[in-house]
């Protein structure tokens, strides 16, 4: 969805009618199922507006038309995806717009409420989401866009008191960033918690943050550098009962010496060499084997069968969460959700071939850990999904699909 919106904005910068430019740019640059659905939403807006002006009735008509366009474009729509969220939003917008006296603001608020409800139901509609314990990422992105519209209508203000009973969900926002990481961390750090920046190089790396202000965080990221591989997930609400003090828990990660070990060290992991025994671990510690032989000692093991799976697991780790059982469960889910394989040969064409084979079983994001210097944009265009290629000298290529 991020790539699709970037393509839409590039078209707007060329001039002309804004709504039409957004539609043309998004359709041409759509990537993945969620990006395609987004392009049809923008197409619906363009086809129902005059001079790019939008009111409550236009908004409702645009969403209804978007549903028709999506159902026409997708041969077999799958429930439990962004399509389900779009349908619920369109139905709520139409019902609200039909009520006398309803203002644009009220229609959008009721639409967002319906979209959030539909999003929360996606795990019960799609087995893969239920098994991973997450809601649909595309649906989450669509809800964020609706919330951005509401923020624009309200002038960027926080939700008014009359809506205080609607608690904003906390989101986990993860993306790969190229630019000044230190400056970005200072900007977004005040808008959330559990901020982790895992550097691939001095000026690029994966960014992870928990926030109830996902819209502003994403805007700051796009305004500060190049963003790719954007992922959003709704986090479960914290329990009301008080929790214990944060323990002195440590994470041990098995990795060969060099840049890949440095990636784990940037998020606080203690590096264990392949085959080495951990003799100082405690029951509250966590151990990531990452596909190597070793001895975890007394630490809890998260069964990561590759370095890519290990990076996926550690990307969701929360140092300030004292519940080790919960952390182990979340990290295991993250590792399981990453399907990993290796190309037949260490070259770009073999990586593309293997990635296509893996994507045949589904997936919208690809992570490549490789010693080759690859172009993310080229791979993304060739595979028609978001791709992050992390350059690490001296390792065999690993491909992760999620």
mmCIF file of N, CA, C and O in Angstrom, residues 350-360 366 368 383 399 401:
data_model
loop_
_atom_site.group_PDB
_atom_site.id
_atom_site.type_symbol
_atom_site.label_atom_id
_atom_site.label_comp_id
_atom_site.label_asym_id
_atom_site.label_seq_id
_atom_site.Cartn_x
_atom_site.Cartn_y
_atom_site.Cartn_z
ATOM 1 N N UNK A 350 18.582 -16.304 -9.687
ATOM 2 C CA UNK A 350 18.164 -17.426 -8.839
ATOM 3 C C UNK A 350 17.327 -16.956 -7.660
ATOM 4 O O UNK A 350 16.391 -17.631 -7.230
ATOM 5 N N UNK A 351 17.649 -15.777 -7.147
ATOM 6 C CA UNK A 351 16.866 -15.206 -6.049
ATOM 7 C C UNK A 351 15.451 -14.881 -6.529
ATOM 8 O O UNK A 351 14.460 -15.138 -5.834
ATOM 9 N N UNK A 352 15.328 -14.332 -7.731
ATOM 10 C CA UNK A 352 14.007 -14.042 -8.294
ATOM 11 C C UNK A 352 13.205 -15.323 -8.508
ATOM 12 O O UNK A 352 12.009 -15.388 -8.182
ATOM 13 N N UNK A 353 13.854 -16.351 -9.046
ATOM 14 C CA UNK A 353 13.170 -17.627 -9.303
ATOM 15 C C UNK A 353 12.647 -18.221 -8.004
ATOM 16 O O UNK A 353 11.480 -18.627 -7.907
ATOM 17 N N UNK A 354 13.487 -18.286 -6.985
ATOM 18 C CA UNK A 354 13.079 -18.864 -5.709
ATOM 19 C C UNK A 354 11.995 -18.011 -5.043
ATOM 20 O O UNK A 354 11.046 -18.549 -4.460
ATOM 21 N N UNK A 355 12.101 -16.703 -5.143
ATOM 22 C CA UNK A 355 11.091 -15.823 -4.554
ATOM 23 C C UNK A 355 9.729 -16.042 -5.202
ATOM 24 O O UNK A 355 8.698 -16.082 -4.516
ATOM 25 N N UNK A 356 9.720 -16.190 -6.540
ATOM 26 C CA UNK A 356 8.452 -16.433 -7.239
ATOM 27 C C UNK A 356 7.845 -17.762 -6.796
ATOM 28 O O UNK A 356 6.627 -17.870 -6.621
ATOM 29 N N UNK A 357 8.696 -18.782 -6.640
ATOM 30 C CA UNK A 357 8.200 -20.084 -6.173
ATOM 31 C C UNK A 357 7.553 -19.947 -4.798
ATOM 32 O O UNK A 357 6.480 -20.502 -4.545
ATOM 33 N N UNK A 358 8.191 -19.212 -3.917
ATOM 34 C CA UNK A 358 7.667 -19.049 -2.566
ATOM 35 C C UNK A 358 6.394 -18.212 -2.548
ATOM 36 O O UNK A 358 5.464 -18.489 -1.790
ATOM 37 N N UNK A 359 6.320 -17.200 -3.408
ATOM 38 C CA UNK A 359 5.143 -16.329 -3.457
ATOM 39 C C UNK A 359 3.934 -17.030 -4.065
ATOM 40 O O UNK A 359 2.804 -16.577 -3.907
ATOM 41 N N UNK A 360 4.176 -18.137 -4.775
ATOM 42 C CA UNK A 360 3.055 -18.884 -5.358
ATOM 43 C C UNK A 360 2.115 -19.389 -4.272
ATOM 44 O O UNK A 360 0.923 -19.599 -4.508
ATOM 45 N N UNK A 366 8.723 -9.622 0.926
ATOM 46 C CA UNK A 366 9.878 -10.506 0.804
ATOM 47 C C UNK A 366 11.085 -9.818 1.435
ATOM 48 O O UNK A 366 11.336 -8.638 1.182
ATOM 49 N N UNK A 368 15.223 -10.322 1.797
ATOM 50 C CA UNK A 368 16.380 -11.060 1.265
ATOM 51 C C UNK A 368 17.610 -10.655 2.058
ATOM 52 O O UNK A 368 17.997 -9.483 2.092
ATOM 53 N N UNK A 383 8.786 -8.752 -8.774
ATOM 54 C CA UNK A 383 7.971 -9.700 -7.999
ATOM 55 C C UNK A 383 6.578 -9.172 -7.687
ATOM 56 O O UNK A 383 5.716 -9.906 -7.215
ATOM 57 N N UNK A 399 15.985 -16.165 1.882
ATOM 58 C CA UNK A 399 14.809 -15.441 1.417
ATOM 59 C C UNK A 399 13.658 -15.708 2.372
ATOM 60 O O UNK A 399 13.323 -16.869 2.637
ATOM 61 N N UNK A 401 9.547 -14.906 3.200
ATOM 62 C CA UNK A 401 8.284 -14.413 2.647
ATOM 63 C C UNK A 401 7.232 -14.424 3.746
ATOM 64 O O UNK A 401 7.102 -15.382 4.481
#
